[in-house]
Coordinates of C-alpha atoms in Angstrom, one line a residue:
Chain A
X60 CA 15.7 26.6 4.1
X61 CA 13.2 27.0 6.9
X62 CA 13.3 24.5 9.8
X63 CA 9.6 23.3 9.3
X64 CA 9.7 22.8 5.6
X65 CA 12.7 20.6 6.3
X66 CA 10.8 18.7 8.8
X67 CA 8.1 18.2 6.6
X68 CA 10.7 16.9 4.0
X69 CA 11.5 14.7 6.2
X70 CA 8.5 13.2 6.6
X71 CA 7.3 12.9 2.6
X72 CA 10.9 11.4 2.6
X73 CA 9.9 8.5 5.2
X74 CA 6.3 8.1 4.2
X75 CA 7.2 7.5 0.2
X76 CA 9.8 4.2 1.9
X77 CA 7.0 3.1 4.0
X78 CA 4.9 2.9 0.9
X79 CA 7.0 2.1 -1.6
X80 CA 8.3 -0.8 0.9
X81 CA 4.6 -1.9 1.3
X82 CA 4.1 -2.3 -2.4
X83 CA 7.5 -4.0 -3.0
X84 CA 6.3 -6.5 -0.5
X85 CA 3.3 -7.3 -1.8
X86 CA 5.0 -8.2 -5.4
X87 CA 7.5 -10.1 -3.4
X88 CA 4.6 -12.1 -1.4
X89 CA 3.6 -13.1 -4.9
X90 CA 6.6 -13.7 -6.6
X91 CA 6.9 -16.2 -3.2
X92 CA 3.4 -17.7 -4.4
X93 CA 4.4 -18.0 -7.7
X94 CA 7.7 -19.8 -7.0
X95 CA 5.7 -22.1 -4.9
X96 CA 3.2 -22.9 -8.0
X97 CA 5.8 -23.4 -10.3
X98 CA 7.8 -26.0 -8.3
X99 CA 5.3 -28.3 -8.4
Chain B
X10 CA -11.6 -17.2 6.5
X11 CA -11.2 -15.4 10.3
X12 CA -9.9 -12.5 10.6
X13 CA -6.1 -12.6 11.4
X14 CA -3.7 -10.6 13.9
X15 CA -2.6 -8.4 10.7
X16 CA -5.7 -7.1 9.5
X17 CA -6.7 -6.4 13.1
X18 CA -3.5 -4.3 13.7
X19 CA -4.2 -2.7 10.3
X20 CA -7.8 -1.4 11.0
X21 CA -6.6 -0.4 15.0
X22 CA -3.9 1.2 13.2
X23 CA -5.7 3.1 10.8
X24 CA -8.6 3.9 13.9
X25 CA -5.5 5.2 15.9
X26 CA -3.7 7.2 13.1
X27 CA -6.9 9.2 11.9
X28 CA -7.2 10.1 15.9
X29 CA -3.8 11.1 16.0
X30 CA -4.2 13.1 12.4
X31 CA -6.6 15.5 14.2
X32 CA -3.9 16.5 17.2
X33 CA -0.7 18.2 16.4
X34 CA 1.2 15.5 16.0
X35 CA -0.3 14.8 12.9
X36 CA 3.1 14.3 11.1
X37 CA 3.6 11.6 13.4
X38 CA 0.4 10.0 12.9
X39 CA 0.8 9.6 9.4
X40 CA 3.8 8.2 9.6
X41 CA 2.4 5.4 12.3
X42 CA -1.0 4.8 9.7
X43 CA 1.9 4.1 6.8
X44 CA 4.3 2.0 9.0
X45 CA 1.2 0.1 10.2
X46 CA 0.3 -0.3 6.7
X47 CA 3.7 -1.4 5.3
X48 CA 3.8 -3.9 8.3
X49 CA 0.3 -5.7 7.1
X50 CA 1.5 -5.6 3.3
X51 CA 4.7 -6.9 4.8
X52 CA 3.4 -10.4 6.4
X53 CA 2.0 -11.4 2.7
X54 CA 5.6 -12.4 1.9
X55 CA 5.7 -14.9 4.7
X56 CA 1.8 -16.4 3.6
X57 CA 3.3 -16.6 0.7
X58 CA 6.3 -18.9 1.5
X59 CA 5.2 -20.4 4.7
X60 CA 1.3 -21.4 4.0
X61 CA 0.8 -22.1 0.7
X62 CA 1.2 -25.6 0.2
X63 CA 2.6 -27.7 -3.2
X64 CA -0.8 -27.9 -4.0
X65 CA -1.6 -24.9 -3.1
X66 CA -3.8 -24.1 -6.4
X67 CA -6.0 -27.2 -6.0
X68 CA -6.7 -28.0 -2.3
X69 CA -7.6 -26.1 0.8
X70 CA -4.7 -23.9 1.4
X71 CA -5.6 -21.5 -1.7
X72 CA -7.9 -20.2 1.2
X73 CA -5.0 -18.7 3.5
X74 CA -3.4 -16.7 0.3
X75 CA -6.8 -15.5 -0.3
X76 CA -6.7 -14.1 3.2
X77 CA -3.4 -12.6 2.6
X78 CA -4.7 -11.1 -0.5
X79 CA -8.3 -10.0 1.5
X80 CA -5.8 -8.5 3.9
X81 CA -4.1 -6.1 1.0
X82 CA -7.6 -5.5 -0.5
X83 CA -8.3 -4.0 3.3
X84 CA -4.6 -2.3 3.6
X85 CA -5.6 -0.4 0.0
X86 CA -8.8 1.1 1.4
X87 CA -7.1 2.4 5.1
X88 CA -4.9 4.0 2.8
X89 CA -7.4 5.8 0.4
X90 CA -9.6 6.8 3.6
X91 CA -6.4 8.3 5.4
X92 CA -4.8 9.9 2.0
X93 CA -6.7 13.2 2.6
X94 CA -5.7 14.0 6.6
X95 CA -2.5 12.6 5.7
X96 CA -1.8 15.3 2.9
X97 CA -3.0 18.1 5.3
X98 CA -0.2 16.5 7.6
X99 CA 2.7 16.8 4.8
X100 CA 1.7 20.0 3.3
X101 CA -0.5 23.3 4.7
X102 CA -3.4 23.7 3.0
X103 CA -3.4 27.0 1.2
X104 CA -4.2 28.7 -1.9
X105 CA -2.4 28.0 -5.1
X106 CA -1.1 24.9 -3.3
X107 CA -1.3 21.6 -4.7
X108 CA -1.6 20.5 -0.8
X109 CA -4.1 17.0 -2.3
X110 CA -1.1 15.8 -4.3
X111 CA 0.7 13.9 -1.5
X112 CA -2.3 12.4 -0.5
X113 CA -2.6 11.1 -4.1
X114 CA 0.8 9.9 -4.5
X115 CA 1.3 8.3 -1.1
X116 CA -1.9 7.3 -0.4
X117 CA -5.3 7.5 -3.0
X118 CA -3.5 5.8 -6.2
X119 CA -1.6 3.0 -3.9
X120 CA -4.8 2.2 -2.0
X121 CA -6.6 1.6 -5.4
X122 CA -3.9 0.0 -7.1
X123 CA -3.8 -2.3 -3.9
X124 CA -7.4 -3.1 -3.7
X125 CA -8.7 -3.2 -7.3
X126 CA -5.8 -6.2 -7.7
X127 CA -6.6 -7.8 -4.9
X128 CA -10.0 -8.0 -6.8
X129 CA -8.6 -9.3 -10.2
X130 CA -7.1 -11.6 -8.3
X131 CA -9.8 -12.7 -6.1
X132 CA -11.9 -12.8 -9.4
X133 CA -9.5 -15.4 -10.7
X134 CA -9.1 -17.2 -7.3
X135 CA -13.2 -17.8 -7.3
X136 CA -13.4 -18.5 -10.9
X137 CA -10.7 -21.6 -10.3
X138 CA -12.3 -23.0 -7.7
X139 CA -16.1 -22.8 -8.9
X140 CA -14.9 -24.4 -12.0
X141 CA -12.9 -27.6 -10.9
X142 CA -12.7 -29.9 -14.3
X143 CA -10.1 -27.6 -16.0
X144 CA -6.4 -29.2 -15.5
X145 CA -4.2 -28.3 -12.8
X146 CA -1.7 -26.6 -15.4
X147 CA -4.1 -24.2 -16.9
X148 CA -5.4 -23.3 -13.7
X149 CA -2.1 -22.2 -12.6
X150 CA -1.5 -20.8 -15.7
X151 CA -4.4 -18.8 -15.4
X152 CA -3.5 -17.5 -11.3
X153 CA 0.1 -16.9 -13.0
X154 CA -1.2 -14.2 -15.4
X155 CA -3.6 -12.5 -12.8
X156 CA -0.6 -12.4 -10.6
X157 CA 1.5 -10.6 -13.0
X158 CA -1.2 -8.5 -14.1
X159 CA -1.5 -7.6 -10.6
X160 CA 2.3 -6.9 -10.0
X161 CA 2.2 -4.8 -13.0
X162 CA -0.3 -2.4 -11.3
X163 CA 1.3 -2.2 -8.2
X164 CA 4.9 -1.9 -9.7
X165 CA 3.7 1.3 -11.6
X166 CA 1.9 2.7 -8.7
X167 CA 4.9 1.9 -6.6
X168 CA 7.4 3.9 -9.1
X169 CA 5.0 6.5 -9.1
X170 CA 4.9 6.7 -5.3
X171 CA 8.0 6.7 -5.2
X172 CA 9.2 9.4 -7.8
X173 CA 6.0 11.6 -6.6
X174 CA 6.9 11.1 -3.1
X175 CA 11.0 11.9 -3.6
X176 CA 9.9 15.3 -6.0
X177 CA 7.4 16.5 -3.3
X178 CA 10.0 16.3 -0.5
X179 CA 12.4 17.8 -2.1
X180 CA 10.3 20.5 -3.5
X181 CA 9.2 21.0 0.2
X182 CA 13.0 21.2 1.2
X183 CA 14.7 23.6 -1.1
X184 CA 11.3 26.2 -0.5
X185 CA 12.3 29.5 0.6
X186 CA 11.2 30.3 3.6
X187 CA 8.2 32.9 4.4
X188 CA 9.1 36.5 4.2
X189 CA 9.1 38.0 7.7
X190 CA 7.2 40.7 9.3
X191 CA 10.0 43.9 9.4
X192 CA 9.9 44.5 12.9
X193 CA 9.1 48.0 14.1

């Protein structure tokens, strides 16, 4: 296993939490929304 | 609706991260444009608990989660402009290499999943308040559904990422290393 391809592993690895984080938080945000809509 | 301290740090961000995608620290740069990105997507949870008032659907304060939701619509187009230098960034461009497909996973089909439902619900947002006489129920109702439509979207683009993102990484970590040169 070469050096650089882990590296770049490495990487894919922390940019595919960073967006998955992203979208999680988004449907969160709205789930937030919604809770505040349906305690009316 | 102004422009707020998140979408500012998004688009000097995403300025920053496509200067830094053309040094060699382009790994790193990526990384920063995504992290800057997560951040703005990040803040929508507190709009949505903190601003949106009881009545949120009816008076003013509909206008502060359509900023939040503005601000995704802007977060899903930094990503689709930096998905192509940020693929060059994970994988070296070369021939028989599918070096575009990170770029997709992590970056084109999120940013378009983002946007196009921050326009669905944007539709729906306009369409409530140019049309007042319908009851507050069924206009809630109505920003319940474009919600979960929405979430639906992002959800799938989100698993996607995520599966896409985990398979390319560790494709990229159990590749053999180059043959070398035999020395003479």
């Amino acid at each position: 296993m070469s050096s650089p391809s882990l590296r770049r592993a490495l990487v894919l690895l922390v940019a595919t939490l960073l967006v998955v984080s992203g979208l999680v938080s988004v449907v969160l945000g709205d789930q937030a929304y919604l809770e505040h809509l349906r305690s009316r | 609706m102004s422009v707020d301290g998140a979408s500012l740090t998004l688009v000097l961000g995403a300025a920053l991260t496509l200067f830094g995608l053309r040094t060699r620290y382009r790994a790193w740069a990526s990384l920063l444009g995504l992290a800057v990105v997560a951040l703005a997507l990040g803040v929508s949870v507190f709009d949505g608990e903190s601003h949106a008032g009881p009545d949120a659907v009816v008076d003013g304060t509909i206008f502060v989660w359509m900023g939040a939701v503005l601000r995704r619509a802007l977060a899903g187009v930094v990503l689709v402009v930096l998905a192509l230098p940020m693929s060059r960034a994970f994988a070296r461009p070369g021939p028989g290499e599918r070096w575009w497909l990170a770029g997709l996973l992590l970056g084109g089909l999120p940013g378009i999943a983002l946007t196009g439902s921050s326009m669905l619900i944007l539709d729906t947002m306009k369409r409530l308040l140019d049309d007042a006489s319908r009851p507050s129920e069924q206009r809630i109702l109505e920003l319940e559904q474009a919600l979960g439509r929405s979430d639906l979207l992002l959800g799938a683009a989100a698993a996607l990422a995520a599966l896409g993102g985990a398979w390319l990484a560790w494709r990229e970590a159990t590749k053999p290393a180059p043959a070398r040169e035999p020395s003479t």
